[in-house]
């Protein structure tokens, strides 16, 4: 696989940082969108599996290389950034749109609003929303779903090794630790020793989380898709717990029959290893090539 290139794409308020794996320039590109506290390097293993085609993965607004981009945040802002990326790096071409977790919600919203741009959509353990009950407290919801990831944003670390050790102890990642996760972890760091910290802005995470959990546009975006789409969901959760974000009953109850979306589980994966375990990466790559 070619070494990734870092590029800047002009968007509202500055430049969006994009990691680009070049691939074959004649092949259809893939735009890959990461999760709510993640960054572009979460797709290193997938880009290696898809080395036959260009893969463009932005650091979404408020994270890593795009940390300095100002608000407003939220899914609509990310959709605008994705359109700018598309026009800058693959003008006039259809692309495959792939999203993981929160990035899957961005992908579903982008493709529902701009279907002519995309040949297909691949969603990894995200994108299927359920309306929150009236009066839902946002912070309580965020704590319930991504509490450990959010708490990381307020911590400081004396050096790079300490930050790596923090992730190495994560129950969903420990068994899969290796160079790809190290690259992802290192890309997230900002600041100077002894006060290194995650690059993710809490303000951006809260705004994006509000759209995913309580926003009015999220629940229906997937059902409005006219572009062929596949939802691949992980059997286990964010902490490798047996109950994942989705299960067969929940997906069946979502009313996807008759839509452009098909859904299936990727066995023996959790919310993160669907992008890290070799069989999870292969499943995603197969859907991209379908």
Coordinates of C-alpha atoms in Angstrom, one line a residue, residues 43-273:
X43 CA -9.4 3.5 8.3
X44 CA -5.7 2.4 7.8
X45 CA -6.5 -1.3 7.7
X46 CA -9.5 -0.8 5.3
X47 CA -7.4 1.4 3.0
X48 CA -4.8 -1.3 2.8
X49 CA -7.5 -3.9 1.9
X50 CA -8.8 -1.4 -0.7
X51 CA -5.4 -0.6 -2.1
X52 CA -6.7 -0.8 -5.6
X53 CA -8.7 2.4 -5.3
X54 CA -8.3 5.9 -3.8
X55 CA -9.5 6.3 -0.3
X56 CA -10.1 9.8 1.1
X57 CA -10.7 10.0 4.9
X58 CA -11.1 13.4 6.5
X59 CA -10.5 14.4 10.0
X60 CA -14.0 15.6 10.6
X61 CA -14.5 19.2 11.8
X62 CA -13.3 19.5 15.5
X63 CA -11.0 16.5 15.4
X64 CA -7.2 15.9 14.8
X65 CA -6.0 17.9 11.8
X66 CA -9.3 19.7 11.5
X67 CA -9.4 20.7 15.2
X68 CA -8.9 24.3 14.4
X69 CA -12.0 24.6 12.1
X70 CA -14.7 26.6 13.8
X71 CA -18.3 25.7 14.5
X72 CA -21.1 25.4 14.0
X73 CA -20.7 21.6 14.2
X74 CA -23.3 19.0 13.7
X75 CA -24.2 16.5 10.9
X76 CA -25.3 19.2 8.4
X77 CA -21.9 20.9 8.8
X78 CA -20.1 17.6 8.2
X79 CA -22.2 17.0 5.1
X80 CA -21.2 20.3 3.7
X81 CA -17.5 19.5 4.3
X82 CA -17.9 16.1 2.6
X83 CA -19.4 17.8 -0.5
X84 CA -16.4 20.2 -0.5
X85 CA -14.0 17.3 -0.2
X86 CA -15.8 15.4 -3.1
X87 CA -15.7 18.5 -5.4
X88 CA -12.0 19.1 -4.6
X89 CA -10.6 15.6 -4.8
X90 CA -13.0 13.7 -7.1
X91 CA -14.8 16.4 -9.1
X92 CA -17.6 15.1 -11.4
X93 CA -17.2 11.5 -10.3
X94 CA -19.4 9.2 -8.4
X95 CA -17.9 7.8 -5.3
X96 CA -18.6 5.1 -2.7
X97 CA -19.5 6.7 0.7
X98 CA -18.5 4.7 3.8
X99 CA -19.1 5.7 7.4
X100 CA -18.4 4.2 10.8
X101 CA -20.5 5.0 13.9
X102 CA -21.3 8.8 13.8
X103 CA -19.7 8.9 10.4
X104 CA -22.4 6.5 9.2
X105 CA -25.1 9.0 10.2
X106 CA -23.2 11.7 8.2
X107 CA -23.0 9.3 5.2
X108 CA -26.7 8.4 5.4
X109 CA -27.7 12.1 5.6
X110 CA -25.3 13.1 2.7
X111 CA -26.5 10.3 0.4
X112 CA -30.2 11.0 1.2
X113 CA -29.8 14.6 0.3
X114 CA -27.4 14.2 -2.7
X115 CA -28.0 10.8 -4.1
X116 CA -26.5 11.5 -7.6
X117 CA -23.0 11.8 -6.1
X118 CA -22.8 8.2 -4.8
X119 CA -22.8 4.8 -6.4
X120 CA -23.4 3.0 -3.0
X121 CA -23.2 3.6 0.7
X122 CA -21.6 1.3 3.3
X123 CA -22.4 1.8 7.0
X124 CA -20.4 0.2 9.7
X125 CA -22.2 0.0 13.1
X126 CA -24.0 3.2 12.7
X127 CA -26.4 5.2 10.6
X128 CA -29.7 3.6 11.8
X129 CA -31.2 6.0 14.3
X130 CA -34.2 5.7 16.6
X131 CA -36.2 8.7 17.9
X132 CA -35.3 9.7 21.5
X133 CA -38.2 9.9 23.9
X134 CA -39.5 13.4 24.6
X135 CA -37.6 15.2 27.3
X136 CA -34.5 13.1 26.8
X137 CA -31.5 14.6 28.6
X138 CA -28.7 14.9 26.0
X139 CA -25.8 14.6 28.5
X140 CA -27.4 11.5 30.1
X141 CA -27.8 9.9 26.6
X142 CA -24.2 10.7 25.7
X143 CA -23.0 9.2 28.9
X144 CA -25.0 6.1 28.3
X145 CA -23.7 5.6 24.8
X146 CA -20.2 7.0 24.6
X147 CA -19.4 7.9 28.3
X148 CA -15.9 6.4 28.4
X149 CA -14.9 8.0 25.1
X150 CA -16.1 11.4 26.2
X151 CA -14.3 11.2 29.5
X152 CA -11.1 10.7 27.7
X153 CA -11.4 14.2 26.2
X154 CA -10.9 15.8 29.6
X155 CA -7.8 13.8 30.6
X156 CA -4.1 14.8 30.1
X157 CA -1.2 12.5 29.6
X158 CA 2.5 13.0 30.3
X159 CA 3.8 11.5 27.1
X160 CA 2.9 9.5 24.0
X161 CA 3.6 6.2 25.7
X162 CA 1.0 6.9 28.4
X163 CA -1.6 7.7 25.9
X164 CA -0.9 4.5 24.0
X165 CA -1.1 2.6 27.3
X166 CA -4.5 4.1 28.0
X167 CA -5.8 2.7 24.7
X168 CA -4.0 -0.6 25.1
X169 CA -6.1 -1.3 28.2
X170 CA -9.4 -0.6 26.4
X171 CA -11.4 -3.9 26.5
X172 CA -12.6 -3.5 22.9
X173 CA -9.1 -2.9 21.6
X174 CA -6.6 -4.8 23.7
X175 CA -6.7 -8.1 21.7
X176 CA -6.2 -6.2 18.5
X177 CA -3.4 -3.9 19.5
X178 CA -0.8 -3.2 16.7
X179 CA 0.7 -0.6 14.4
X180 CA -2.6 0.4 12.9
X181 CA -4.1 1.3 16.3
X182 CA -0.9 3.1 17.3
X183 CA -1.1 5.2 14.2
X184 CA -4.7 6.1 15.0
X185 CA -3.9 6.9 18.7
X186 CA -0.9 9.0 17.8
X187 CA -2.9 11.0 15.2
X188 CA -5.3 12.0 18.0
X189 CA -2.7 13.6 20.3
X190 CA -2.3 17.3 20.6
X191 CA -0.5 19.6 23.1
X192 CA 2.9 19.2 24.6
X193 CA 4.3 17.0 27.4
X194 CA 3.4 16.7 30.2
X195 CA -0.1 17.8 29.2
X196 CA -0.9 15.9 26.0
X197 CA -4.6 15.3 25.3
X198 CA -7.1 14.2 22.7
X199 CA -7.5 16.5 19.8
X200 CA -11.3 16.1 19.8
X201 CA -13.2 19.2 20.9
X202 CA -15.9 18.5 23.5
X203 CA -18.1 21.2 21.9
X204 CA -18.0 19.4 18.6
X205 CA -18.7 16.0 20.1
X206 CA -21.8 17.4 22.0
X207 CA -23.2 19.0 18.9
X208 CA -22.7 15.9 16.8
X209 CA -24.1 13.7 19.5
X210 CA -27.2 15.9 19.8
X211 CA -27.9 15.4 16.1
X212 CA -27.4 11.7 16.3
X213 CA -29.4 11.1 19.5
X214 CA -32.1 13.7 19.4
X215 CA -31.9 15.6 16.1
X216 CA -34.9 15.7 13.9
X217 CA -33.2 14.6 10.6
X218 CA -31.3 11.5 11.9
X219 CA -34.1 8.8 12.2
X220 CA -35.4 9.1 8.7
X221 CA -32.2 9.6 6.6
X222 CA -31.5 5.9 6.1
X223 CA -35.1 5.2 5.1
X224 CA -35.0 8.0 2.5
X225 CA -32.0 6.5 0.7
X226 CA -32.4 5.7 -3.0
X227 CA -28.7 4.8 -3.3
X228 CA -28.0 1.0 -2.7
X229 CA -26.8 0.8 0.9
X230 CA -25.6 -1.9 3.3
X231 CA -25.5 -1.6 7.1
X232 CA -23.0 -4.0 8.6
X233 CA -23.5 -4.2 12.4
X234 CA -21.2 -5.5 15.1
X235 CA -22.4 -8.2 17.5
X236 CA -20.7 -6.6 20.5
X237 CA -20.6 -3.1 21.9
X238 CA -18.2 -0.2 22.6
X239 CA -16.6 -1.9 25.6
X240 CA -16.7 -5.4 23.9
X241 CA -19.9 -6.1 26.0
X242 CA -22.2 -8.8 24.5
X243 CA -25.0 -6.3 23.7
X244 CA -24.0 -4.1 20.7
X245 CA -25.6 -0.9 19.4
X246 CA -27.7 -3.1 17.2
X247 CA -29.1 -6.6 17.2
X248 CA -31.3 -8.6 14.9
X249 CA -34.5 -7.6 16.7
X250 CA -33.7 -3.9 16.7
X251 CA -32.7 -3.9 13.0
X252 CA -35.9 -5.9 12.1
X253 CA -38.0 -3.4 14.0
X254 CA -36.5 -0.5 12.1
X255 CA -38.7 -1.0 9.1
X256 CA -36.0 -1.3 6.4
X257 CA -37.9 -3.7 4.3
X258 CA -38.7 -2.2 0.9
X259 CA -35.9 0.4 1.3
X260 CA -32.6 0.6 -0.5
X261 CA -30.9 -0.7 2.6
X262 CA -29.8 -4.2 3.5
X263 CA -28.4 -5.1 6.9
X264 CA -26.4 -8.0 8.3
X265 CA -24.2 -8.7 11.3
X266 CA -20.5 -9.2 11.1
X267 CA -19.9 -12.0 13.6
X268 CA -17.2 -11.8 16.3
X269 CA -16.7 -8.0 16.1
X270 CA -17.3 -5.2 18.4
X271 CA -18.0 -1.5 17.6
X272 CA -14.3 -0.9 16.9
X273 CA -13.0 -4.2 15.7

